[in-house]
Amino acid sequence: MTGKLQATDMTSADIEDALERVLSSKTFTRSARARELLDYLVKQEQAGNAAMLKEFSIAQDVFGKDDQFDPSIDAVVRVQAGRLRDNLASYYADEGAHDGVCISIPLGTYVPSYEINENADPNADNVGSEGSNHGAT
């Protein structure tokens, strides 16, 4: 292995490390809602619950909305997801520019996506585990 993370080398631990790195960053310390939302989305996806990441369930689980929540009236999830995407873009443009794994929330979904950062610092402690044979879940 050359020290650069390959897609086949990405493990759940790499994703957890990437999440912790983002959540503890200066960019995210300013926004409790963005931290809570990102933490929830990544952990639910990693637990195999990606299909449950819908606006209604996020509103209830993350933002404390009740079963009367109406997404056509209350845009809290869409607004916060947009802010989360902006925060992630800011993070990866600055603090996380050399992280091994990048987390994103693609438009049109609340299911996180994980990508290998081509600009990752191969000497940093954020580029995966040598000899790992686990794929990302």
mmCIF file with all atom_site columns, C-alpha atoms in Angstrom:
data_model
loop_
_atom_site.group_PDB
_atom_site.id
_atom_site.type_symbol
_atom_site.label_atom_id
_atom_site.label_alt_id
_atom_site.label_comp_id
_atom_site.label_asym_id
_atom_site.label_entity_id
_atom_site.label_seq_id
_atom_site.pdbx_PDB_ins_code
_atom_site.Cartn_x
_atom_site.Cartn_y
_atom_site.Cartn_z
_atom_site.occupancy
_atom_site.B_iso_or_equiv
_atom_site.pdbx_formal_charge
_atom_site.auth_seq_id
_atom_site.auth_comp_id
_atom_site.auth_asym_id
_atom_site.auth_atom_id
_atom_site.pdbx_PDB_model_num
ATOM 1   C CA . MET A 1 1   ? 0.000   0.000  0.000  1.00 0.00 ? 1   MET A CA 1
ATOM 2   C CA . THR A 1 2   ? 1.312   3.420  -0.918 1.00 0.00 ? 2   THR A CA 1
ATOM 3   C CA . GLY A 1 3   ? -0.046  5.296  2.092  1.00 0.00 ? 3   GLY A CA 1
ATOM 4   C CA . LYS A 1 4   ? -2.861  6.839  0.084  1.00 0.00 ? 4   LYS A CA 1
ATOM 5   C CA . LEU A 1 5   ? -6.342  5.610  0.979  1.00 0.00 ? 5   LEU A CA 1
ATOM 6   C CA . GLN A 1 6   ? -8.037  3.587  -1.735 1.00 0.00 ? 6   GLN A CA 1
ATOM 7   C CA . ALA A 1 7   ? -11.820 3.129  -1.935 1.00 0.00 ? 7   ALA A CA 1
ATOM 8   C CA . THR A 1 8   ? -11.488 -0.567 -1.107 1.00 0.00 ? 8   THR A CA 1
ATOM 9   C CA . ASP A 1 9   ? -9.566  0.323  2.053  1.00 0.00 ? 9   ASP A CA 1
ATOM 10  C CA . MET A 1 10  ? -12.241 2.599  3.552  1.00 0.00 ? 10  MET A CA 1
ATOM 11  C CA . THR A 1 11  ? -13.648 1.065  6.724  1.00 0.00 ? 11  THR A CA 1
ATOM 12  C CA . SER A 1 12  ? -16.414 2.000  9.117  1.00 0.00 ? 12  SER A CA 1
ATOM 13  C CA . ALA A 1 13  ? -13.644 3.100  11.481 1.00 0.00 ? 13  ALA A CA 1
ATOM 14  C CA . ASP A 1 14  ? -12.335 5.482  8.802  1.00 0.00 ? 14  ASP A CA 1
ATOM 15  C CA . ILE A 1 15  ? -15.819 6.955  8.477  1.00 0.00 ? 15  ILE A CA 1
ATOM 16  C CA . GLU A 1 16  ? -16.185 7.263  12.255 1.00 0.00 ? 16  GLU A CA 1
ATOM 17  C CA . ASP A 1 17  ? -12.792 8.991  12.432 1.00 0.00 ? 17  ASP A CA 1
ATOM 18  C CA . ALA A 1 18  ? -13.793 11.359 9.630  1.00 0.00 ? 18  ALA A CA 1
ATOM 19  C CA . LEU A 1 19  ? -17.039 12.141 11.460 1.00 0.00 ? 19  LEU A CA 1
ATOM 20  C CA . GLU A 1 20  ? -15.233 12.873 14.727 1.00 0.00 ? 20  GLU A CA 1
ATOM 21  C CA . ARG A 1 21  ? -12.737 15.079 12.906 1.00 0.00 ? 21  ARG A CA 1
ATOM 22  C CA . VAL A 1 22  ? -15.540 17.124 11.343 1.00 0.00 ? 22  VAL A CA 1
ATOM 23  C CA . LEU A 1 23  ? -17.607 17.355 14.536 1.00 0.00 ? 23  LEU A CA 1
ATOM 24  C CA . SER A 1 24  ? -14.648 18.587 16.588 1.00 0.00 ? 24  SER A CA 1
ATOM 25  C CA . SER A 1 25  ? -13.571 21.172 14.012 1.00 0.00 ? 25  SER A CA 1
ATOM 26  C CA . LYS A 1 26  ? -13.796 24.936 14.489 1.00 0.00 ? 26  LYS A CA 1
ATOM 27  C CA . THR A 1 27  ? -16.266 25.089 11.609 1.00 0.00 ? 27  THR A CA 1
ATOM 28  C CA . PHE A 1 28  ? -18.700 22.794 13.385 1.00 0.00 ? 28  PHE A CA 1
ATOM 29  C CA . THR A 1 29  ? -18.219 23.973 16.973 1.00 0.00 ? 29  THR A CA 1
ATOM 30  C CA . ARG A 1 30  ? -20.225 27.053 16.011 1.00 0.00 ? 30  ARG A CA 1
ATOM 31  C CA . SER A 1 31  ? -23.315 25.059 15.008 1.00 0.00 ? 31  SER A CA 1
ATOM 32  C CA . ALA A 1 32  ? -24.874 22.575 17.405 1.00 0.00 ? 32  ALA A CA 1
ATOM 33  C CA . ARG A 1 33  ? -27.684 21.815 14.951 1.00 0.00 ? 33  ARG A CA 1
ATOM 34  C CA . ALA A 1 34  ? -25.260 20.962 12.156 1.00 0.00 ? 34  ALA A CA 1
ATOM 35  C CA . ARG A 1 35  ? -23.263 18.709 14.504 1.00 0.00 ? 35  ARG A CA 1
ATOM 36  C CA . GLU A 1 36  ? -26.396 16.919 15.694 1.00 0.00 ? 36  GLU A CA 1
ATOM 37  C CA . LEU A 1 37  ? -27.723 16.471 12.175 1.00 0.00 ? 37  LEU A CA 1
ATOM 38  C CA . LEU A 1 38  ? -24.437 15.194 10.719 1.00 0.00 ? 38  LEU A CA 1
ATOM 39  C CA . ASP A 1 39  ? -23.870 12.854 13.661 1.00 0.00 ? 39  ASP A CA 1
ATOM 40  C CA . TYR A 1 40  ? -27.384 11.429 13.298 1.00 0.00 ? 40  TYR A CA 1
ATOM 41  C CA . LEU A 1 41  ? -27.198 11.005 9.513  1.00 0.00 ? 41  LEU A CA 1
ATOM 42  C CA . VAL A 1 42  ? -23.811 9.268  9.508  1.00 0.00 ? 42  VAL A CA 1
ATOM 43  C CA . LYS A 1 43  ? -24.584 7.001  12.461 1.00 0.00 ? 43  LYS A CA 1
ATOM 44  C CA . GLN A 1 44  ? -27.967 5.980  11.033 1.00 0.00 ? 44  GLN A CA 1
ATOM 45  C CA . GLU A 1 45  ? -26.449 5.258  7.632  1.00 0.00 ? 45  GLU A CA 1
ATOM 46  C CA . GLN A 1 46  ? -23.612 3.266  9.184  1.00 0.00 ? 46  GLN A CA 1
ATOM 47  C CA . ALA A 1 47  ? -26.144 1.279  11.249 1.00 0.00 ? 47  ALA A CA 1
ATOM 48  C CA . GLY A 1 48  ? -27.862 0.216  8.023  1.00 0.00 ? 48  GLY A CA 1
ATOM 49  C CA . ASN A 1 49  ? -30.791 2.601  8.348  1.00 0.00 ? 49  ASN A CA 1
ATOM 50  C CA . ALA A 1 50  ? -30.212 4.701  5.225  1.00 0.00 ? 50  ALA A CA 1
ATOM 51  C CA . ALA A 1 51  ? -33.724 3.985  3.945  1.00 0.00 ? 51  ALA A CA 1
ATOM 52  C CA . MET A 1 52  ? -35.140 5.605  7.088  1.00 0.00 ? 52  MET A CA 1
ATOM 53  C CA . LEU A 1 53  ? -33.352 8.918  6.512  1.00 0.00 ? 53  LEU A CA 1
ATOM 54  C CA . LYS A 1 54  ? -36.427 10.846 5.453  1.00 0.00 ? 54  LYS A CA 1
ATOM 55  C CA . GLU A 1 55  ? -37.488 14.375 6.307  1.00 0.00 ? 55  GLU A CA 1
ATOM 56  C CA . PHE A 1 56  ? -40.202 13.299 8.757  1.00 0.00 ? 56  PHE A CA 1
ATOM 57  C CA . SER A 1 57  ? -38.026 10.922 10.783 1.00 0.00 ? 57  SER A CA 1
ATOM 58  C CA . ILE A 1 58  ? -35.146 13.429 10.878 1.00 0.00 ? 58  ILE A CA 1
ATOM 59  C CA . ALA A 1 59  ? -37.532 16.149 12.082 1.00 0.00 ? 59  ALA A CA 1
ATOM 60  C CA . GLN A 1 60  ? -38.675 13.940 14.939 1.00 0.00 ? 60  GLN A CA 1
ATOM 61  C CA . ASP A 1 61  ? -35.359 12.346 15.892 1.00 0.00 ? 61  ASP A CA 1
ATOM 62  C CA . VAL A 1 62  ? -33.033 15.337 15.522 1.00 0.00 ? 62  VAL A CA 1
ATOM 63  C CA . PHE A 1 63  ? -35.219 18.407 15.885 1.00 0.00 ? 63  PHE A CA 1
ATOM 64  C CA . GLY A 1 64  ? -37.782 17.104 18.384 1.00 0.00 ? 64  GLY A CA 1
ATOM 65  C CA . LYS A 1 65  ? -40.845 17.544 16.169 1.00 0.00 ? 65  LYS A CA 1
ATOM 66  C CA . ASP A 1 66  ? -43.958 15.557 17.028 1.00 0.00 ? 66  ASP A CA 1
ATOM 67  C CA . ASP A 1 67  ? -46.073 13.289 14.823 1.00 0.00 ? 67  ASP A CA 1
ATOM 68  C CA . GLN A 1 68  ? -48.014 16.344 13.612 1.00 0.00 ? 68  GLN A CA 1
ATOM 69  C CA . PHE A 1 69  ? -44.923 17.636 11.807 1.00 0.00 ? 69  PHE A CA 1
ATOM 70  C CA . ASP A 1 70  ? -45.793 18.765 8.291  1.00 0.00 ? 70  ASP A CA 1
ATOM 71  C CA . PRO A 1 71  ? -42.780 19.257 6.010  1.00 0.00 ? 71  PRO A CA 1
ATOM 72  C CA . SER A 1 72  ? -44.849 21.308 3.581  1.00 0.00 ? 72  SER A CA 1
ATOM 73  C CA . ILE A 1 73  ? -45.280 23.935 6.319  1.00 0.00 ? 73  ILE A CA 1
ATOM 74  C CA . ASP A 1 74  ? -42.089 23.532 8.361  1.00 0.00 ? 74  ASP A CA 1
ATOM 75  C CA . ALA A 1 75  ? -38.860 23.478 6.334  1.00 0.00 ? 75  ALA A CA 1
ATOM 76  C CA . VAL A 1 76  ? -36.515 22.965 9.315  1.00 0.00 ? 76  VAL A CA 1
ATOM 77  C CA . VAL A 1 77  ? -34.960 19.773 7.942  1.00 0.00 ? 77  VAL A CA 1
ATOM 78  C CA . ARG A 1 78  ? -34.389 21.170 4.446  1.00 0.00 ? 78  ARG A CA 1
ATOM 79  C CA . VAL A 1 79  ? -32.991 24.430 5.813  1.00 0.00 ? 79  VAL A CA 1
ATOM 80  C CA . GLN A 1 80  ? -30.662 22.696 8.267  1.00 0.00 ? 80  GLN A CA 1
ATOM 81  C CA . ALA A 1 81  ? -29.534 20.197 5.612  1.00 0.00 ? 81  ALA A CA 1
ATOM 82  C CA . GLY A 1 82  ? -28.631 23.124 3.336  1.00 0.00 ? 82  GLY A CA 1
ATOM 83  C CA . ARG A 1 83  ? -26.654 24.746 6.135  1.00 0.00 ? 83  ARG A CA 1
ATOM 84  C CA . LEU A 1 84  ? -24.974 21.425 6.873  1.00 0.00 ? 84  LEU A CA 1
ATOM 85  C CA . ARG A 1 85  ? -23.905 21.113 3.230  1.00 0.00 ? 85  ARG A CA 1
ATOM 86  C CA . ASP A 1 86  ? -22.491 24.663 3.377  1.00 0.00 ? 86  ASP A CA 1
ATOM 87  C CA . ASN A 1 87  ? -20.629 23.871 6.617  1.00 0.00 ? 87  ASN A CA 1
ATOM 88  C CA . LEU A 1 88  ? -19.167 20.699 5.116  1.00 0.00 ? 88  LEU A CA 1
ATOM 89  C CA . ALA A 1 89  ? -18.010 22.620 2.030  1.00 0.00 ? 89  ALA A CA 1
ATOM 90  C CA . SER A 1 90  ? -16.356 25.229 4.268  1.00 0.00 ? 90  SER A CA 1
ATOM 91  C CA . TYR A 1 91  ? -14.726 22.556 6.407  1.00 0.00 ? 91  TYR A CA 1
ATOM 92  C CA . TYR A 1 92  ? -13.247 20.637 3.459  1.00 0.00 ? 92  TYR A CA 1
ATOM 93  C CA . ALA A 1 93  ? -12.076 23.879 1.812  1.00 0.00 ? 93  ALA A CA 1
ATOM 94  C CA . ASP A 1 94  ? -10.057 24.768 4.910  1.00 0.00 ? 94  ASP A CA 1
ATOM 95  C CA . GLU A 1 95  ? -9.574  22.642 8.041  1.00 0.00 ? 95  GLU A CA 1
ATOM 96  C CA . GLY A 1 96  ? -10.357 19.329 6.371  1.00 0.00 ? 96  GLY A CA 1
ATOM 97  C CA . ALA A 1 97  ? -8.583  19.959 3.077  1.00 0.00 ? 97  ALA A CA 1
ATOM 98  C CA . HIS A 1 98  ? -6.209  17.043 3.690  1.00 0.00 ? 98  HIS A CA 1
ATOM 99  C CA . ASP A 1 99  ? -8.553  14.620 5.479  1.00 0.00 ? 99  ASP A CA 1
ATOM 100 C CA . GLY A 1 100 ? -8.469  11.100 4.063  1.00 0.00 ? 100 GLY A CA 1
ATOM 101 C CA . VAL A 1 101 ? -12.242 10.661 3.882  1.00 0.00 ? 101 VAL A CA 1
ATOM 102 C CA . CYS A 1 102 ? -14.729 13.371 2.933  1.00 0.00 ? 102 CYS A CA 1
ATOM 103 C CA . ILE A 1 103 ? -18.338 13.188 4.074  1.00 0.00 ? 103 ILE A CA 1
ATOM 104 C CA . SER A 1 104 ? -21.031 14.842 1.994  1.00 0.00 ? 104 SER A CA 1
ATOM 105 C CA . ILE A 1 105 ? -24.811 14.999 1.932  1.00 0.00 ? 105 ILE A CA 1
ATOM 106 C CA . PRO A 1 106 ? -25.719 15.034 -1.768 1.00 0.00 ? 106 PRO A CA 1
ATOM 107 C CA . LEU A 1 107 ? -28.583 17.244 -2.907 1.00 0.00 ? 107 LEU A CA 1
ATOM 108 C CA . GLY A 1 108 ? -31.883 15.397 -3.075 1.00 0.00 ? 108 GLY A CA 1
ATOM 109 C CA . THR A 1 109 ? -31.100 12.996 -0.245 1.00 0.00 ? 109 THR A CA 1
ATOM 110 C CA . TYR A 1 110 ? -30.222 12.920 3.430  1.00 0.00 ? 110 TYR A CA 1
ATOM 111 C CA . VAL A 1 111 ? -28.058 9.798  3.058  1.00 0.00 ? 111 VAL A CA 1
ATOM 112 C CA . PRO A 1 112 ? -24.374 10.623 3.557  1.00 0.00 ? 112 PRO A CA 1
ATOM 113 C CA . SER A 1 113 ? -21.810 9.857  0.907  1.00 0.00 ? 113 SER A CA 1
ATOM 114 C CA . TYR A 1 114 ? -18.140 9.117  1.601  1.00 0.00 ? 114 TYR A CA 1
ATOM 115 C CA . GLU A 1 115 ? -15.334 9.838  -0.795 1.00 0.00 ? 115 GLU A CA 1
ATOM 116 C CA . ILE A 1 116 ? -11.605 9.395  -0.799 1.00 0.00 ? 116 ILE A CA 1
ATOM 117 C CA . ASN A 1 117 ? -9.914  12.793 -0.714 1.00 0.00 ? 117 ASN A CA 1
ATOM 118 C CA . GLU A 1 118 ? -7.375  12.950 -3.534 1.00 0.00 ? 118 GLU A CA 1
ATOM 119 C CA . ASN A 1 119 ? -5.605  15.734 -1.618 1.00 0.00 ? 119 ASN A CA 1
ATOM 120 C CA . ALA A 1 120 ? -5.236  13.653 1.545  1.00 0.00 ? 120 ALA A CA 1
ATOM 121 C CA . ASP A 1 121 ? -1.982  13.950 3.423  1.00 0.00 ? 121 ASP A CA 1
ATOM 122 C CA . PRO A 1 122 ? -0.491  10.419 3.310  1.00 0.00 ? 122 PRO A CA 1
ATOM 123 C CA . ASN A 1 123 ? 1.549   11.195 6.436  1.00 0.00 ? 123 ASN A CA 1
ATOM 124 C CA . ALA A 1 124 ? -1.471  12.250 8.502  1.00 0.00 ? 124 ALA A CA 1
ATOM 125 C CA . ASP A 1 125 ? -3.234  9.873  10.870 1.00 0.00 ? 125 ASP A CA 1
ATOM 126 C CA . ASN A 1 126 ? -6.469  10.125 8.901  1.00 0.00 ? 126 ASN A CA 1
ATOM 127 C CA . VAL A 1 127 ? -5.896  8.007  5.831  1.00 0.00 ? 127 VAL A CA 1
ATOM 128 C CA . GLY A 1 128 ? -7.150  4.571  6.754  1.00 0.00 ? 128 GLY A CA 1
ATOM 129 C CA . SER A 1 129 ? -5.758  1.411  8.214  1.00 0.00 ? 129 SER A CA 1
ATOM 130 C CA . GLU A 1 130 ? -2.946  -0.486 6.577  1.00 0.00 ? 130 GLU A CA 1
ATOM 131 C CA . GLY A 1 131 ? -3.923  -4.005 5.633  1.00 0.00 ? 131 GLY A CA 1
ATOM 132 C CA . SER A 1 132 ? -7.622  -3.490 6.250  1.00 0.00 ? 132 SER A CA 1
ATOM 133 C CA . ASN A 1 133 ? -9.932  -5.750 4.284  1.00 0.00 ? 133 ASN A CA 1
ATOM 134 C CA . HIS A 1 134 ? -13.169 -4.158 5.391  1.00 0.00 ? 134 HIS A CA 1
ATOM 135 C CA . GLY A 1 135 ? -15.286 -2.038 3.062  1.00 0.00 ? 135 GLY A CA 1
ATOM 136 C CA . ALA A 1 136 ? -17.360 0.909  4.144  1.00 0.00 ? 136 ALA A CA 1
ATOM 137 C CA . THR A 1 137 ? -20.821 -0.068 5.184  1.00 0.00 ? 137 THR A CA 1
#
